[in-house]
CSV table of C-alpha atoms and ligand atoms in Angstrom, one decimal:
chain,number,residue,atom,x,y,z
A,1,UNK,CA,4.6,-71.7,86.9
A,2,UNK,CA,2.6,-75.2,87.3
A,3,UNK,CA,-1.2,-74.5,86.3
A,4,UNK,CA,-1.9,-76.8,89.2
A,5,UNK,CA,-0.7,-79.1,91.7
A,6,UNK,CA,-1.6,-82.8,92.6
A,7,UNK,CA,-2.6,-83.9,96.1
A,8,UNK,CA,-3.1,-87.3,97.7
A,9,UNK,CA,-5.9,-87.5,100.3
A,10,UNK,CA,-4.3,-89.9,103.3
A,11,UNK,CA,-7.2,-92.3,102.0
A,12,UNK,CA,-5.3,-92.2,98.9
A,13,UNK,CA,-7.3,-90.4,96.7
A,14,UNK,CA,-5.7,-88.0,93.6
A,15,UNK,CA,-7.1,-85.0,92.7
A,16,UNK,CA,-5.5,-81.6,91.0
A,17,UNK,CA,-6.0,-78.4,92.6
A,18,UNK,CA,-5.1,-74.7,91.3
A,19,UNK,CA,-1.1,-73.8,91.9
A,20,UNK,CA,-0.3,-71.9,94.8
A,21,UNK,CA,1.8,-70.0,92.7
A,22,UNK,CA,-0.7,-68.4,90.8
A,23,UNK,CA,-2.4,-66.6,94.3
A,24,UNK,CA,0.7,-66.1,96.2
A,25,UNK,CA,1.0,-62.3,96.1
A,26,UNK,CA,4.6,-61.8,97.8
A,27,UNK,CA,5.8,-65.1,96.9
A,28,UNK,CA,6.7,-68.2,99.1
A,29,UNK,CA,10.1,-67.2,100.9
A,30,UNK,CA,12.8,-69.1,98.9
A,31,UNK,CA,13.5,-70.6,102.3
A,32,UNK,CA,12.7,-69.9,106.4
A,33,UNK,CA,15.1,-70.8,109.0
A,34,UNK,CA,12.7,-72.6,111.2
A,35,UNK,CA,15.7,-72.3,114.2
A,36,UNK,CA,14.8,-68.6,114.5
A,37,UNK,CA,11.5,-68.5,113.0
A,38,UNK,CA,8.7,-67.9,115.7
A,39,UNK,CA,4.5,-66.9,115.4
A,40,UNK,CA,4.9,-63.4,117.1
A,41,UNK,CA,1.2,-63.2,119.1
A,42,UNK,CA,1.7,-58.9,119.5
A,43,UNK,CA,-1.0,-55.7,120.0
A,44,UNK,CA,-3.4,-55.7,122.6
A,45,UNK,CA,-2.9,-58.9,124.2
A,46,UNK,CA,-1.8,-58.9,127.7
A,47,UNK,CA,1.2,-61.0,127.3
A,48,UNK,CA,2.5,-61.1,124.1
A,49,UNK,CA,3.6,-64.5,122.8
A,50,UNK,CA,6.6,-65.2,120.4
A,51,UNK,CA,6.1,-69.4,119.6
A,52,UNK,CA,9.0,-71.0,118.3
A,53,UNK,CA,8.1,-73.6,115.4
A,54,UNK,CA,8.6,-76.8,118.3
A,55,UNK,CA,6.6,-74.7,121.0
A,56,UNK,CA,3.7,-74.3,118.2
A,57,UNK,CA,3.7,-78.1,117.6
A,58,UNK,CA,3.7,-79.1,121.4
A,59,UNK,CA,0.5,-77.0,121.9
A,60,UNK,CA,-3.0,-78.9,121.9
A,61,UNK,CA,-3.5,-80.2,118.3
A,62,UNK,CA,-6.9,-80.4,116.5
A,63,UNK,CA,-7.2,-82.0,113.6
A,64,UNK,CA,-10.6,-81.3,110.9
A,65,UNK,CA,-11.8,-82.2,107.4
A,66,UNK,CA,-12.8,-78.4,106.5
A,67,UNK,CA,-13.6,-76.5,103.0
A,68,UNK,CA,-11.2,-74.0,102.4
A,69,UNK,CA,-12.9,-71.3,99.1
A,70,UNK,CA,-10.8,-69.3,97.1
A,71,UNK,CA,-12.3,-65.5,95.6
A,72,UNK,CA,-11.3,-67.0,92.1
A,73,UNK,CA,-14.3,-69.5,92.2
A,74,UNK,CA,-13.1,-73.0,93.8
A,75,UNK,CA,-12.9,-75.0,96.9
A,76,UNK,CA,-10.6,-77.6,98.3
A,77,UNK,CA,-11.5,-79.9,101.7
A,78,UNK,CA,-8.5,-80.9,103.5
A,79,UNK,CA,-7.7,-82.6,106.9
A,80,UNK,CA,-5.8,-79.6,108.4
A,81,UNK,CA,-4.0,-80.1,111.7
A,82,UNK,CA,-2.9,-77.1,113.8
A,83,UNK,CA,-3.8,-75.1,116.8
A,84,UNK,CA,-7.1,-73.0,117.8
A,85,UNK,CA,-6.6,-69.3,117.4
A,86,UNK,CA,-8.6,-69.1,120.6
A,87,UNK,CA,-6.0,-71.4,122.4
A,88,UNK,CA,-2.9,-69.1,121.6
A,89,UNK,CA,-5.4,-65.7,122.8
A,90,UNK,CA,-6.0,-67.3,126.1
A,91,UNK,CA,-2.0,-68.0,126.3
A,92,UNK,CA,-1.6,-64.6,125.6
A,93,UNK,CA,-4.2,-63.3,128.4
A,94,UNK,CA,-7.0,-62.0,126.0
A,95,UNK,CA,-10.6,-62.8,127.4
A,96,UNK,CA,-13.4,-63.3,125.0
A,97,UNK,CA,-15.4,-60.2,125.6
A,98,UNK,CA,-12.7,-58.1,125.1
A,99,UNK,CA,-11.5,-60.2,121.7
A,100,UNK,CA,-14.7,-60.0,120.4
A,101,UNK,CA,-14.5,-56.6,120.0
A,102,UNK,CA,-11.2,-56.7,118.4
A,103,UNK,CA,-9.5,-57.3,114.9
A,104,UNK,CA,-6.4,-59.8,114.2
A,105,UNK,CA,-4.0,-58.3,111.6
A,106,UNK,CA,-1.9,-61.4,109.9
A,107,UNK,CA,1.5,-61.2,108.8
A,108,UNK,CA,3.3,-63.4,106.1
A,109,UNK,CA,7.3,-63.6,106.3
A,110,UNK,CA,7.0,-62.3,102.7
A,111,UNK,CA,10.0,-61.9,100.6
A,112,UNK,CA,12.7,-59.1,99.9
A,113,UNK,CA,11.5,-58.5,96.3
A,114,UNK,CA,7.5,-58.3,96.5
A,115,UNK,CA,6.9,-57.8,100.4
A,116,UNK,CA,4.7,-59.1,102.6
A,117,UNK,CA,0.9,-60.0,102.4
A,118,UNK,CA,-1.3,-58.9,104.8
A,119,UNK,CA,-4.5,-59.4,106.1
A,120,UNK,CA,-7.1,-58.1,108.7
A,121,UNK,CA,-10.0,-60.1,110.0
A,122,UNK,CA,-12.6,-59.2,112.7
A,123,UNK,CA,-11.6,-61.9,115.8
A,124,UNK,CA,-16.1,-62.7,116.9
A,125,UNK,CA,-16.1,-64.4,113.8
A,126,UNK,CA,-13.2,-65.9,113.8
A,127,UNK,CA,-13.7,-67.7,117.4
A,128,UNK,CA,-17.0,-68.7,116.6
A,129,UNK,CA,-16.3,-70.7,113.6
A,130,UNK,CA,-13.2,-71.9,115.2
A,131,UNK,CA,-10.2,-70.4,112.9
A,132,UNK,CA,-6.7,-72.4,113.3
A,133,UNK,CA,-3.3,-71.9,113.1
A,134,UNK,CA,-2.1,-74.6,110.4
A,135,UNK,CA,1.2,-76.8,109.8
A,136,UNK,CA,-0.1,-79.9,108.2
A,137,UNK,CA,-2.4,-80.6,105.8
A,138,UNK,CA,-3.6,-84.1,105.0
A,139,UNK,CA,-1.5,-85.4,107.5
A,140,UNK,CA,2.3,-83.5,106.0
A,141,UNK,CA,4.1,-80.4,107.1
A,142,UNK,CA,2.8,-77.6,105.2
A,143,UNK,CA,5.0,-77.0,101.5
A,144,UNK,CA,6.8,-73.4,101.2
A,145,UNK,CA,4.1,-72.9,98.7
A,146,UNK,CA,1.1,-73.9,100.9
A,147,UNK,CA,2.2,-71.6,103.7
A,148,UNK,CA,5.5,-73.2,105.9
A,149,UNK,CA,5.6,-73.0,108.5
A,150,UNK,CA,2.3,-71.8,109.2
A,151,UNK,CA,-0.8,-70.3,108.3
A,152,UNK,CA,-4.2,-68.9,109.4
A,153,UNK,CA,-7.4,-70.5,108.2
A,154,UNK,CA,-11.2,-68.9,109.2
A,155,UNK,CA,-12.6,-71.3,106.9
A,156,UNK,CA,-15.8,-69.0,106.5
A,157,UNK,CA,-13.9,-66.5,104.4
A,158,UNK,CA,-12.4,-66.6,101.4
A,159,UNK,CA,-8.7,-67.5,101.8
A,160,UNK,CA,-7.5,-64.1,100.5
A,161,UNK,CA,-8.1,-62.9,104.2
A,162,UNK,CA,-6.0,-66.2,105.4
A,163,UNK,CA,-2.1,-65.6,105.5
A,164,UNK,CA,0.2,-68.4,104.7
A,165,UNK,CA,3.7,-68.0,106.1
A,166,UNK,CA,3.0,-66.1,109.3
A,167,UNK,CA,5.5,-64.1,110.9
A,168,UNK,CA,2.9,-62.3,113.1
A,169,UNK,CA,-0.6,-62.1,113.9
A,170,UNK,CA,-0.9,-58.7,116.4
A,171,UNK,CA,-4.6,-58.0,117.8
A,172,UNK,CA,-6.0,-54.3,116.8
A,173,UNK,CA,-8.9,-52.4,116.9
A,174,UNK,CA,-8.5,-51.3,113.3
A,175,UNK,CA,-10.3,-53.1,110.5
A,176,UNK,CA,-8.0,-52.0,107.9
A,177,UNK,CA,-7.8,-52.8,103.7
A,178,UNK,CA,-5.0,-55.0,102.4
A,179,UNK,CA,-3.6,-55.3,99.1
A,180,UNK,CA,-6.2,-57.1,97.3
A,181,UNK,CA,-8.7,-55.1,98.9
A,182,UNK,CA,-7.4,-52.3,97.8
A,183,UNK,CA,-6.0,-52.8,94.6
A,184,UNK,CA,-8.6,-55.6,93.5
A,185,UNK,CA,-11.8,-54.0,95.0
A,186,UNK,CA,-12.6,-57.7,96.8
A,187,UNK,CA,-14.3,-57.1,100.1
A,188,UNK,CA,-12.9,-56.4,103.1
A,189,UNK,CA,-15.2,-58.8,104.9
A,190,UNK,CA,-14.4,-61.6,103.0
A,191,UNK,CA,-17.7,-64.1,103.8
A,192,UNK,CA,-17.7,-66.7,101.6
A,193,UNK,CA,-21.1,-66.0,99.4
A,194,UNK,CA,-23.6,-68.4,97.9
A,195,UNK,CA,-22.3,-69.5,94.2
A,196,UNK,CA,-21.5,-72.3,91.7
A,197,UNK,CA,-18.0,-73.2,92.9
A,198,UNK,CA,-15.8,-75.9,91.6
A,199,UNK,CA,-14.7,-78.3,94.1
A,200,UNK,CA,-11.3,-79.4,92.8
A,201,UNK,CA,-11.4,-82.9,95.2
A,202,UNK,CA,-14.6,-83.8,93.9
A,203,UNK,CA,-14.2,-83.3,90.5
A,204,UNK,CA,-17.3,-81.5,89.6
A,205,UNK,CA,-18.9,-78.0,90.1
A,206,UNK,CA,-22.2,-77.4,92.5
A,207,UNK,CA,-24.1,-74.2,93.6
A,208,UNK,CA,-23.6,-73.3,97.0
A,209,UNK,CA,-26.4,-71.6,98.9
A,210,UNK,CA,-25.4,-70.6,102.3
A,211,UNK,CA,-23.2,-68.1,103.2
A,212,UNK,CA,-20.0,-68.6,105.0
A,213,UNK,CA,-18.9,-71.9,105.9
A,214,UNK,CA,-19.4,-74.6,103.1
A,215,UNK,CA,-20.1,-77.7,105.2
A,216,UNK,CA,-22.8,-79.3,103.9
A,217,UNK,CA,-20.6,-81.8,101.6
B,1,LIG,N1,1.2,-64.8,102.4
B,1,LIG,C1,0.1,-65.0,101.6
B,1,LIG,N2,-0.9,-65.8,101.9
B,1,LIG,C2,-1.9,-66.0,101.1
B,1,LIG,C3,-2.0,-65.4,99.8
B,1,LIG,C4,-0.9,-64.6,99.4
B,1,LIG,O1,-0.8,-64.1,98.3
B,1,LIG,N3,0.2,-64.5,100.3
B,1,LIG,N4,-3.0,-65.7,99.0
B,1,LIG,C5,-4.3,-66.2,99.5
B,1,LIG,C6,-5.1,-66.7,98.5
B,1,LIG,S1,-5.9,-65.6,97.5
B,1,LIG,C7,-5.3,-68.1,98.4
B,1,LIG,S2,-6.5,-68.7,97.3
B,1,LIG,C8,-4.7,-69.0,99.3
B,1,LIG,C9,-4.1,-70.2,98.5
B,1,LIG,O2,-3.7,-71.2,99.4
B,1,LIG,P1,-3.3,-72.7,98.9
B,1,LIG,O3,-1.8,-72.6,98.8
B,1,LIG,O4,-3.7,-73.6,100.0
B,1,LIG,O5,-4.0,-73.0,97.7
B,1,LIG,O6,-3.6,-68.4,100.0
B,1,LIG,C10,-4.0,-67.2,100.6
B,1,LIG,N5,-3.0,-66.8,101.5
B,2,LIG,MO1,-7.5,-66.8,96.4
């Protein structure tokens, strides 16, 4: 397993961030075949959605340089392109006061030998700092290992709560422990909390002392 994994900011920059591998619980699927793939949008949502990988890509793209923080200590900023997780509730009918009172359970494709990975993640929060679903980052289509074909992002928690290789993400009122919650002890809200973290694209390591977020550089 590769320790860690070079990337290439589209400004051309190197830098070398910790392997996928080592965090990727029930493994990237040895393949997905994106003809019958789709982002199932289920639970309480008026209409439920099923995107197919083309649909998801003709919706309203955003693209942002965010921090993403792993539990484990570091941070990466990307340019991340994908859709707004408030765009695909509207499309399924859900109003705002009603999602704020709600929880989004994510769903990774998984694999037949260790599973799938799944995470819960209260949907107030998750509107109001503007959580995406991902496909590119810096510009390419995700890698297996980075989430393909796509993956969730509230970039105020720590990405254990952030599911790469969706299959589903179904709207519920239970706020409900996942497998490094449980077997781990990390917390179930997963706010990213003031620390030293190293920042693998800048190459050094800096103490961080507002919670959630990190936006200041
Ligand atoms: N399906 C799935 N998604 C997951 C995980 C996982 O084990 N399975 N691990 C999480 C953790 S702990 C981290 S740090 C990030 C790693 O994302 P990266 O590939 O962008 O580094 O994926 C998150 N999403
Ligand atoms: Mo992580």
């Amino acid at each position: 397993m590769p320790a860690s994994h070079v990337c290439i900011t589209r400004d051309g920059r190197r830098f070398e961030k910790p392997s996928s591998l080592l965090y990727y619980q029930d493994g990237p699927p040895t393949s997905v075949d994106i003809q019958s793939w789709r982002l199932r949008l289920i639970g309480q949502v008026p209409r439920p959605l099923e995107l197919s990988y083309p649909q998801l890509l003709d919706l309203p793209p955003v693209t942002e340089s965010r921090r993403a923080v792993c539990i484990c200590n570091w941070s990466v900023r990307h340019e991340y392109t994908g859709v707004r997780l408030a765009h695909v509730l509207e499309m399924a009918g859900l109003d705002r006061p009603r999602a704020d009172a709600l929880m989004l359970l994510q769903t990774s494709i998984g694999t037949p030998e260790k599973g799938q990975y799944q995470s819960t993640v209260p949907l107030q929060t998750a509107l109001q700092r503007n959580a995406m679903i991902c496909y590119a980052i810096d510009g390419a289509p995700l890698s297996l290992e980075r989430g393909y074909p796509a993956r969730f992002i509230d970039f105020g928690l720590y990405l254990y709560k952030c599911v790469k290789g969706l299959s589903s993400l179904e709207v519920t009122p239970e706020y409900r422990l996942s497998y490094w919650e449980e077997r781990a002890g990390w917390p179930l809200d997963g706010t990213i909390r003031p620390k030293r973290y190293w920042f693998c694209d800048l190459k050094e390591r800096r103490y961080v002392e507002k919670e959630g977020e990190i936006d200041e550089f």
